[in-house]
CSV table of C-alpha atoms and ligand atoms in Angstrom, one decimal:
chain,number,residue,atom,x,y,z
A,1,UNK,CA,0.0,0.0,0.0
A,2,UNK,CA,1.3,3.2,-0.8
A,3,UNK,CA,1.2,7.1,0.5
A,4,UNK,CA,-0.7,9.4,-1.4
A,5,UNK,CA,1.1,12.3,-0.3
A,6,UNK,CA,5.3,12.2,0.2
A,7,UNK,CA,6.6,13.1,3.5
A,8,UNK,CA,8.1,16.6,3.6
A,9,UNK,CA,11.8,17.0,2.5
A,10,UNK,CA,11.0,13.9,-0.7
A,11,UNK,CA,10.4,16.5,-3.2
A,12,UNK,CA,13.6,16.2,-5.2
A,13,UNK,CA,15.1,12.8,-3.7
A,14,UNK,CA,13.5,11.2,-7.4
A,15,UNK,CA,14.9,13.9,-9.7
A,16,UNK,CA,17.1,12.9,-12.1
A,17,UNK,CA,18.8,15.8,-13.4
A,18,UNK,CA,19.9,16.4,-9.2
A,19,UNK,CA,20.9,13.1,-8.9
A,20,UNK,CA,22.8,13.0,-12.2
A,21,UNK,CA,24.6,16.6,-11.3
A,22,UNK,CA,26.6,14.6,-9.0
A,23,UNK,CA,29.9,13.0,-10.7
A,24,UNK,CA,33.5,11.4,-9.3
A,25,UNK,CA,36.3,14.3,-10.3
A,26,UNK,CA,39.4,12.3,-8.7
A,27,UNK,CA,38.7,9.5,-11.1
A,28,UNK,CA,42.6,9.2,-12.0
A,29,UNK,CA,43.7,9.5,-8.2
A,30,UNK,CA,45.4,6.5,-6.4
A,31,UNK,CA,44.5,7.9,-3.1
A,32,UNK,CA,41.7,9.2,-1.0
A,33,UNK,CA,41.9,10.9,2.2
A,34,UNK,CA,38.9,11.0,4.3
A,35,UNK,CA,39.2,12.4,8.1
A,36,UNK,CA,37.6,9.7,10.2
A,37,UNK,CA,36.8,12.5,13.1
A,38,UNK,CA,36.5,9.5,16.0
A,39,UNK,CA,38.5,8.8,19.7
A,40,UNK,CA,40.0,5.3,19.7
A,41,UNK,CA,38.7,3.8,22.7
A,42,UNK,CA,40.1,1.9,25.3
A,43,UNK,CA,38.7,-0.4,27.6
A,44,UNK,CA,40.2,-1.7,30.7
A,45,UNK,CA,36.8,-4.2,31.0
A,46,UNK,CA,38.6,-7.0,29.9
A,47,UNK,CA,36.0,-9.1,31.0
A,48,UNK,CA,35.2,-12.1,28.2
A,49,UNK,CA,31.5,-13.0,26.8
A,50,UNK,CA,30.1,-10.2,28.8
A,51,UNK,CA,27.8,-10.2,25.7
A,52,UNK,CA,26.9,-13.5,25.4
A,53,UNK,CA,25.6,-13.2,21.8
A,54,UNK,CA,28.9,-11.5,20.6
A,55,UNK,CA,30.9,-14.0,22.0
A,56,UNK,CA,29.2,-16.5,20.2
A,57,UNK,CA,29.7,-14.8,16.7
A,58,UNK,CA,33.2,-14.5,17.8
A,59,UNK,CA,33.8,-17.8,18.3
A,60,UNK,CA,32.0,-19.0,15.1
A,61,UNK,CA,33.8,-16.4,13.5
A,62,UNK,CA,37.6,-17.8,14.3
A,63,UNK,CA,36.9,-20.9,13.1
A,64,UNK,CA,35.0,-19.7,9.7
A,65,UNK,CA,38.4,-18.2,8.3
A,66,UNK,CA,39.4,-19.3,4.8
A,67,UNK,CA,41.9,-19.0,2.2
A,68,UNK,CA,40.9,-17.2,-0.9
A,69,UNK,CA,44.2,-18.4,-2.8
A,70,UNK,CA,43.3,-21.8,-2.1
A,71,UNK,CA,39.7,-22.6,-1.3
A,72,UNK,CA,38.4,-21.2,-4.2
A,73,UNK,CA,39.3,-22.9,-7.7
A,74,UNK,CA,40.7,-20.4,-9.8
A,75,UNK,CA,41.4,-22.7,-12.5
A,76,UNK,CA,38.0,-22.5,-13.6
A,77,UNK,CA,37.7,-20.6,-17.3
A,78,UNK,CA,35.5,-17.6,-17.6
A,79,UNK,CA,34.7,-16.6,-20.8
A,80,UNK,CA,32.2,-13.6,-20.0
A,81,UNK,CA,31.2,-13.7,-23.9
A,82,UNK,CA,30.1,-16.9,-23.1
A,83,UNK,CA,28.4,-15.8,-19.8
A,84,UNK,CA,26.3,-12.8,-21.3
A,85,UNK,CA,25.2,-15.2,-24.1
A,86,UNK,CA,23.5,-17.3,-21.3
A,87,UNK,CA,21.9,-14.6,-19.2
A,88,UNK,CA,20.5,-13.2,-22.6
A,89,UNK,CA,20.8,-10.9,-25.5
A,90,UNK,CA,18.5,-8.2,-26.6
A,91,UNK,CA,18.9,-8.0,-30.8
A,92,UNK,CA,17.5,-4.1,-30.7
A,93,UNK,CA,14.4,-1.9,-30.1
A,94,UNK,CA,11.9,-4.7,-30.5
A,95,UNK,CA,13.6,-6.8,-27.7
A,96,UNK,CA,13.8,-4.1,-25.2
A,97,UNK,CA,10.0,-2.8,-25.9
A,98,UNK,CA,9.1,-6.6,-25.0
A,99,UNK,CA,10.7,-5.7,-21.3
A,100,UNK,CA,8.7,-2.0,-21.7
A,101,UNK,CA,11.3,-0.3,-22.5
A,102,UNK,CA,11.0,2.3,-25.6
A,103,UNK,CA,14.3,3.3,-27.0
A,104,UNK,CA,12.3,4.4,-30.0
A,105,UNK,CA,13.8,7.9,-30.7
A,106,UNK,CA,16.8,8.1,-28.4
A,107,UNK,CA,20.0,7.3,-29.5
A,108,UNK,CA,20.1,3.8,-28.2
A,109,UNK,CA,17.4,3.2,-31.4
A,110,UNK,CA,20.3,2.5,-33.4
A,111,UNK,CA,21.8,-0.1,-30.7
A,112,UNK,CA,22.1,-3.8,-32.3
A,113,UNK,CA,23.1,-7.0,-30.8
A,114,UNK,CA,26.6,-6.2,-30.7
A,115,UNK,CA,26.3,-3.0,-28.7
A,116,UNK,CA,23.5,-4.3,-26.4
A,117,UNK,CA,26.2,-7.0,-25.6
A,118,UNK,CA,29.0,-5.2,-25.3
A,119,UNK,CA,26.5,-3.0,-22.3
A,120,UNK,CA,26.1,-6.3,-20.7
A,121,UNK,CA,29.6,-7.0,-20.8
A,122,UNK,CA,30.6,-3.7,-18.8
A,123,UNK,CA,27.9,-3.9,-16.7
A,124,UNK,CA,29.1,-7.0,-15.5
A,125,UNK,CA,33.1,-5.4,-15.0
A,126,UNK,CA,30.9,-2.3,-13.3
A,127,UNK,CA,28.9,-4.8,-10.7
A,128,UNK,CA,32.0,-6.4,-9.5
A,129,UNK,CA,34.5,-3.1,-9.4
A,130,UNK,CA,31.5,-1.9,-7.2
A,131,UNK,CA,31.6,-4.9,-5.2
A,132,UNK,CA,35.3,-4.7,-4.6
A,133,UNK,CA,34.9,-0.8,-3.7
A,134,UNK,CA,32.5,-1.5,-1.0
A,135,UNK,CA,34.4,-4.0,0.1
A,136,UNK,CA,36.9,-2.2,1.1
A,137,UNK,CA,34.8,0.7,2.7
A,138,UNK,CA,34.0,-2.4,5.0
A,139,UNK,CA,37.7,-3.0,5.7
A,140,UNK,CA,37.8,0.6,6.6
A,141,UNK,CA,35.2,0.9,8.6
A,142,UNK,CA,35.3,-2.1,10.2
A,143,UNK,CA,39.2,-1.0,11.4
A,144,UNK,CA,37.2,2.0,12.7
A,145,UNK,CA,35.2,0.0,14.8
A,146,UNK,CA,38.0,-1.8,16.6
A,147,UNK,CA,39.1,1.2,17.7
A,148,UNK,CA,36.3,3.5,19.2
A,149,UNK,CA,33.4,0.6,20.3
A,150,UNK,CA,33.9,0.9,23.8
A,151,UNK,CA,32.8,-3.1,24.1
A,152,UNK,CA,35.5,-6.0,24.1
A,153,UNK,CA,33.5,-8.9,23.2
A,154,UNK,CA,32.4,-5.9,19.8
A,155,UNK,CA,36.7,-4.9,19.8
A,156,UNK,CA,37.1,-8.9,19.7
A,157,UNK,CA,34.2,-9.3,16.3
A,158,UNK,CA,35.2,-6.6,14.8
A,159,UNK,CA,38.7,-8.0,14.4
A,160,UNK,CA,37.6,-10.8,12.7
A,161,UNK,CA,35.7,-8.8,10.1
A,162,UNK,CA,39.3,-6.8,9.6
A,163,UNK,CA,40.5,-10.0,8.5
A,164,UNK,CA,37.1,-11.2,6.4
A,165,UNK,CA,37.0,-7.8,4.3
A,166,UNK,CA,40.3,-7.9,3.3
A,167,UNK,CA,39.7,-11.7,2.1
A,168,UNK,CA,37.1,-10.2,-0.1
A,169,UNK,CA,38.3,-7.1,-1.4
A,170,UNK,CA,41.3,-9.8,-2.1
A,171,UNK,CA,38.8,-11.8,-4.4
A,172,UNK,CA,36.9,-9.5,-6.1
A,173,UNK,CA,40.2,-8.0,-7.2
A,174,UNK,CA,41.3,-11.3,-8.2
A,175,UNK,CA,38.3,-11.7,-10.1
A,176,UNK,CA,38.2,-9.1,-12.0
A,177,UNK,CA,41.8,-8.8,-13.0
A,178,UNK,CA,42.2,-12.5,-14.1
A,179,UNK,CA,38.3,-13.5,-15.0
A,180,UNK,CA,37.4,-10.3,-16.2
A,181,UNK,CA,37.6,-7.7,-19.2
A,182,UNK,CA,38.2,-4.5,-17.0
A,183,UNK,CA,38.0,-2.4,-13.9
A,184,UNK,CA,35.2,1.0,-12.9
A,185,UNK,CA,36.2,3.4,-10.4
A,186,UNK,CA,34.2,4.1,-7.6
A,187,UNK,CA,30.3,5.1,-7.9
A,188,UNK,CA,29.9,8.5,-7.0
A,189,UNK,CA,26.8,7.4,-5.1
A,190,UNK,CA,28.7,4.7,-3.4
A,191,UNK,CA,31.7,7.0,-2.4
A,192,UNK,CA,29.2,9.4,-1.0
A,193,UNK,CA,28.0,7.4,0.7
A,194,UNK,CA,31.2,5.6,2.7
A,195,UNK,CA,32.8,8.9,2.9
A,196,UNK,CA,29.6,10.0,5.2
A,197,UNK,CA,30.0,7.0,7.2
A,198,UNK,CA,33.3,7.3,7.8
A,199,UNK,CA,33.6,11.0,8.8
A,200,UNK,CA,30.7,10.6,11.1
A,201,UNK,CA,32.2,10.7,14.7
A,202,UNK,CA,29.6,8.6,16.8
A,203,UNK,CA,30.6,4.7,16.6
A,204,UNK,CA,26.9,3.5,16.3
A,205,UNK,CA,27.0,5.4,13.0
A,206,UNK,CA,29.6,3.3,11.6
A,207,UNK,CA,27.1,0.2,12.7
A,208,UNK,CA,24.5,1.5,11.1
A,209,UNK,CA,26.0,2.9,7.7
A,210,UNK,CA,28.2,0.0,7.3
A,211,UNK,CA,26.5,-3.4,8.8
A,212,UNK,CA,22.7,-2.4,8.5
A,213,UNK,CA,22.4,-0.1,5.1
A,214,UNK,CA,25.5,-1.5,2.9
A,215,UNK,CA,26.2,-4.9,4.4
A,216,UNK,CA,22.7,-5.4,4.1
A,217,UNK,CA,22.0,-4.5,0.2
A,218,UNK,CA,25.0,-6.5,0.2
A,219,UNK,CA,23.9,-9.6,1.3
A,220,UNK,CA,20.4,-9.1,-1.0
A,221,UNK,CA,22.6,-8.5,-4.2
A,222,UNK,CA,25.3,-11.4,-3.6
A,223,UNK,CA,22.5,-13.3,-3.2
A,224,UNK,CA,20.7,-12.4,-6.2
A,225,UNK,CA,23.6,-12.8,-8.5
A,226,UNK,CA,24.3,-16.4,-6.9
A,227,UNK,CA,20.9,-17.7,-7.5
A,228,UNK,CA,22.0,-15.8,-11.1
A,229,UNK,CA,25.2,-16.5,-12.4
A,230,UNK,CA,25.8,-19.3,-14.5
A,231,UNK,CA,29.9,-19.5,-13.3
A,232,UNK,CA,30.5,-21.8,-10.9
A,233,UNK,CA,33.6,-19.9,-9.8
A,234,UNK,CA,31.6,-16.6,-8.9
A,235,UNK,CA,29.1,-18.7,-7.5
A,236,UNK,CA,31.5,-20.5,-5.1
A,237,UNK,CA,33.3,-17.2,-4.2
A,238,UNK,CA,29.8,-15.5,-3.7
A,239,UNK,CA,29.3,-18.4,-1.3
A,240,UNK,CA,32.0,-18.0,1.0
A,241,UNK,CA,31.8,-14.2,1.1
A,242,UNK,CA,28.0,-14.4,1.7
A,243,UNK,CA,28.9,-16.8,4.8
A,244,UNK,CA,30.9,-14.1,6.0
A,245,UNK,CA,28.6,-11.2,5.3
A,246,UNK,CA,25.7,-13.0,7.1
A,247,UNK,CA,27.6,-12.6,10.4
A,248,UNK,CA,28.6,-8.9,9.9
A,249,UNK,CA,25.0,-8.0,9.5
A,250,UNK,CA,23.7,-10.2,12.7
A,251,UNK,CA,26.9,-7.8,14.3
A,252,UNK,CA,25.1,-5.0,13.3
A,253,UNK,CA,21.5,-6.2,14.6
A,254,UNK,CA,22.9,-7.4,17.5
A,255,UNK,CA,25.4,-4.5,19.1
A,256,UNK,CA,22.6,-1.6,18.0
A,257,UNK,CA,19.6,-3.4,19.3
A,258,UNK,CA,21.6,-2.6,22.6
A,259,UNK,CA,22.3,0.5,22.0
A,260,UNK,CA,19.5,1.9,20.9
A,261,UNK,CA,17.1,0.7,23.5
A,262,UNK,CA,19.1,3.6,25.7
A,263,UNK,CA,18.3,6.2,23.1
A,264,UNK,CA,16.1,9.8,23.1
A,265,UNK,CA,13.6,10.2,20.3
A,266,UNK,CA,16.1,13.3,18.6
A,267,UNK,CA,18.6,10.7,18.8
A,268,UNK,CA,16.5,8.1,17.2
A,269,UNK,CA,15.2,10.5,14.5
A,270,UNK,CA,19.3,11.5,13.7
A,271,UNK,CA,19.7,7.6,12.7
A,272,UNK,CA,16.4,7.5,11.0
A,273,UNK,CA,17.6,10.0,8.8
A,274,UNK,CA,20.9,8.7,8.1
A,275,UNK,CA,19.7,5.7,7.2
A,276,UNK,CA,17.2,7.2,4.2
A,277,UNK,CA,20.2,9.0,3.4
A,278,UNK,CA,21.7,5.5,2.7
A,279,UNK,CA,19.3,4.2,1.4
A,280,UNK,CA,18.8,6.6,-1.5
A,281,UNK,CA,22.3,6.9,-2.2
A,282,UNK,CA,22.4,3.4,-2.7
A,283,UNK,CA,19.8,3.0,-5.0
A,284,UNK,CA,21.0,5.7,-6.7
A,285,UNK,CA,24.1,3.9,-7.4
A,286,UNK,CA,22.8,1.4,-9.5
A,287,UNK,CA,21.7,3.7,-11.9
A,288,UNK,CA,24.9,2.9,-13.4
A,289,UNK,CA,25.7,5.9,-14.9
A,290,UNK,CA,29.4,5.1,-15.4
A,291,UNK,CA,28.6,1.8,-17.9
A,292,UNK,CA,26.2,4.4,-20.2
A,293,UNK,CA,29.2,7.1,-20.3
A,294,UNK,CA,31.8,4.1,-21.3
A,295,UNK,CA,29.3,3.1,-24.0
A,296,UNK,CA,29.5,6.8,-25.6
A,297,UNK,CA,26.0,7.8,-24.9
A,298,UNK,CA,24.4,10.7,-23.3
A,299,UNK,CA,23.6,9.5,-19.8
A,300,UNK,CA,20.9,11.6,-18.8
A,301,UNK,CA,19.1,10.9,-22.1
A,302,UNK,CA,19.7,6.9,-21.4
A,303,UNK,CA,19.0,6.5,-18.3
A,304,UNK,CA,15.2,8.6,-18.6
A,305,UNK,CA,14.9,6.5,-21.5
A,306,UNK,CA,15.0,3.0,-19.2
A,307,UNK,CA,13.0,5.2,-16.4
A,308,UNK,CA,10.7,6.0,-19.3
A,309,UNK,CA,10.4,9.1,-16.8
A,310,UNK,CA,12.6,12.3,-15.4
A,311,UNK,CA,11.8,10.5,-12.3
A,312,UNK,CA,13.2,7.7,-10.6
A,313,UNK,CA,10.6,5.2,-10.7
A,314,UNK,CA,11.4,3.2,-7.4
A,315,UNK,CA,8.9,0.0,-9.0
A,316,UNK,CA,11.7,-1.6,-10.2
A,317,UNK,CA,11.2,-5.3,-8.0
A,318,UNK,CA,14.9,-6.5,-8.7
A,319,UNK,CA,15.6,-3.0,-7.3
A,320,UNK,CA,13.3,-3.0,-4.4
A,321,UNK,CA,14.3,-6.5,-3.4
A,322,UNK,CA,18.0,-5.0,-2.5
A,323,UNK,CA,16.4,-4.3,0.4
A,324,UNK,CA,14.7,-7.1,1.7
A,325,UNK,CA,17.5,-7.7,4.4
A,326,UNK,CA,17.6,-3.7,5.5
A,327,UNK,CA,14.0,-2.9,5.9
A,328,UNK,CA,13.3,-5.8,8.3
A,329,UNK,CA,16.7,-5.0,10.7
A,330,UNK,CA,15.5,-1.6,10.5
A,331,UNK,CA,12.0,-2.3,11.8
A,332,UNK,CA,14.1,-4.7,14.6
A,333,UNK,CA,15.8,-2.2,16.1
A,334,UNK,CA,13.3,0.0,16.3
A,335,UNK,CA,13.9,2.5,13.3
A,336,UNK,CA,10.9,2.3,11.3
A,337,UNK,CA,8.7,3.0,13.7
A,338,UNK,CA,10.2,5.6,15.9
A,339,UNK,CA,9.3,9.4,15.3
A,340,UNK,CA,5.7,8.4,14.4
A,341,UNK,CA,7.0,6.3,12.0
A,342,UNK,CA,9.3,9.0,9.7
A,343,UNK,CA,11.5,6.5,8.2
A,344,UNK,CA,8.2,3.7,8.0
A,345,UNK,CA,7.1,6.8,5.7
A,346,UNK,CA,10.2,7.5,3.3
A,347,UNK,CA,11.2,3.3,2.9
A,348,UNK,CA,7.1,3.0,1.7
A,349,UNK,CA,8.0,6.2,-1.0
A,350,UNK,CA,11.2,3.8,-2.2
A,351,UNK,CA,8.8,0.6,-2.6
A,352,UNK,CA,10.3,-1.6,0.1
A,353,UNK,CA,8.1,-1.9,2.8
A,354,UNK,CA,6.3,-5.2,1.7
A,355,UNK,CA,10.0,-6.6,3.4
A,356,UNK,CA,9.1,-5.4,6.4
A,357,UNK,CA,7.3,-8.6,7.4
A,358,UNK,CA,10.7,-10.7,6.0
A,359,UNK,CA,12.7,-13.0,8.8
A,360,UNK,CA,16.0,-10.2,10.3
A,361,UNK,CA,19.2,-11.2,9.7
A,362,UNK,CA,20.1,-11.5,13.6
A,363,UNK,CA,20.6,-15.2,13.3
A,364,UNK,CA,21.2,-16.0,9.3
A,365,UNK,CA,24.7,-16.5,10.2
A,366,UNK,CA,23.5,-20.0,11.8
A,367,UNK,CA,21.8,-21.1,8.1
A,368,UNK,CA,25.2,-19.9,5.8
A,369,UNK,CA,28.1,-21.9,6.7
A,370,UNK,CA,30.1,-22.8,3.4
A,371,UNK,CA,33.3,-23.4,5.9
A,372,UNK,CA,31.9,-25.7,7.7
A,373,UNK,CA,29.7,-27.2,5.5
A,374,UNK,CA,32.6,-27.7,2.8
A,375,UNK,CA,35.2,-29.2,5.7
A,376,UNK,CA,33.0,-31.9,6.4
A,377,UNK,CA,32.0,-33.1,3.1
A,378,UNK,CA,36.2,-33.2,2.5
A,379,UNK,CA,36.0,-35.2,5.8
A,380,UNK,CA,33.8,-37.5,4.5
A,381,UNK,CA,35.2,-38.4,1.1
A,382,UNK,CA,38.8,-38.7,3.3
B,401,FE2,FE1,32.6,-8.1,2.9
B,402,FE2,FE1,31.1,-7.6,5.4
């Protein structure tokens, strides 16, 4: 069911031409600096398992760590031609208008089977370098928490997710430079967006930026493109990484659902709103607005042409389902309804509350476990 009216402050979160007005401009930059504005924290509670349901992810933690050089088989081919010929093809206009999209009259009218292809192809190389960008915004942020969550049995987790995010930035890397046909920088959207996180001083922030909003479109996408790709190397690398991410986000349920119980309704309301911030800067980013200017095409005229709008439609269901793991942790801790519901408000503008009813991801970690799952069938062919 959906508002009639938006909630004050919507009136040009959909607008293309804002959103599009936004580009990278340190695209050929090796480095960038971002002050982090937080107190490391120590604790002299050295106290173990204090937090009982820490402790456990801890422990499950240390013994999920794997080998990305080795338990993965990269000797498997990839031959992305192949790849995009299996997911599909359009041939031209008539293809597209069978999906309801009219290119009729823009310059993607023209496209054949060769261009629409060679779109594919990129958009592929653009998934993955996006995938390997957040990634490391987890490492980073994730180093941040070590330091200023004033909780051991949190200092303890978080260390193991150090270690789990640079295994993954490791392998997407990997990925793309030896499966792969090339590399993206980073979304503006997406660097927006870890850049606010990052800066933000309070350590709950980090939390909520990192575990909730981007860990948990995370989890949704890895898991759409597992059920999706047709290479079984992605889909065993997807596997382990998703076996990983499934305990960052129960981290994220579990240390804020403590922390927020403690918390004023302004303070509430300062979270809701970061959160929608995320949350449209992350759908934002999968516009893709870098594949179109790769492909020599106006941007802004391809990308209304798919919205068939100068609106972002927000109906898209592959899109909305992206956040079928961060509407329902929202509602858990308490964010969707606080304020009167304010944030219940915006996520039902976006098209996602139909998730809100969808099992949290507190204890999802239990249900992925290719470690342990892959150990013991080894132990039982030995
Ligand atoms: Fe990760
Ligand atoms: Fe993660």
């Amino acid at each position: 069911m959906s508002t009639q009216t938006e909630p004050t402050g919507m009136e040009d979160v959909n607008n293309l031409d804002a959103i599009l007005a936004i580009t990278n401009t340190d695209v050929t930059e090796a480095l960038h600096a971002v002050r982090d504005n937080a107190d490391a924290i120590f604790t002299w509670d050295y106290e173990k398992g204090r937090r009982p349901a820490l402790n456990k992810l801890y422990e499950k933690a240390k013994g999920a760590q794997w080998n990305g050089e080795t338990d993965l088989d990269w000797s498997i081919e990839v031959d992305q031609d192949e790849l995009v010929e299996l997911a599909g093809v359009a041939n031209g206009p008539e293809d597209l208008k069978a999906f309801g999209v009219d290119v009729y009259g823009s310059s993607l009218e023209k496209w054949g089977r060769k261009e629409w292809k060679e779109h594919q192809i990129q958009s592929q190389n653009w998934s993955l370098s996006q995938f390997m960008h957040g990634e490391q915004g987890a490492l980073v942020c994730t180093a941040k928490i070590v330091e200023t969550v004033p909780w051991i049995d949190a200092k303890y987790y978080a260390a193991t997710q150090v270690m789990d995010e640079a295994r993954h930035v490791e392998v997407f890397a990997k990925y793309l430079d030896t499966k792969l046909s090339g590399h993206y920088p980073i979304n503006t959207h997406l660097k927006m967006l870890l850049d606010d996180i990052i800066t933000d001083s309070r350590w709950d922030m980090t939390y909520l930026g990192m575990q909730i909003m981007v860990e948990g479109l995370a989890l949704a996408a890895f898991g759409m493109a597992y059920q999706t790709t047709p290479d079984p190397l992605l889909r065993q690398l997807l596997r382990y990484v998703m076996s990983d991410e499934a305990r960052h986000v129960a981290f994220g349920v579990l240390s804020l659902k403590e922390f927020y119980a403690d918390l004023s309704a302004p303070e509430m309301l300062e979270r809701q709103e970061f959160a929608f911030e995320a949350a449209l800067r992350m759908r934002n980013r999968f516009l893709q607005q870098e594949v179109w200017e790769r492909m020599g095409v106006d941007v802004k005229e391809a990308i209304r042409t798919f919205a068939q709008t100068d609106e972002v439609k927000n109906q898209d269901p592959f899109q909305q389902l992206l956040f079928s793991k961060i509407v329902p942790n929202c509602k858990k801790l308490g964010l969707l309804d606080a304020n009167d519901g304010w944030l219940r408000k915006r996520f039902d503008t976006l098209g996602v509350l139909q998730f809100e009813t969808w099992d949290d991801t507190g204890e999802d970690y239990l249900a992925f476990d290719a470690v342990t799952e892959d150990r013991a069938a080894a132990a039982a062919i030995a």
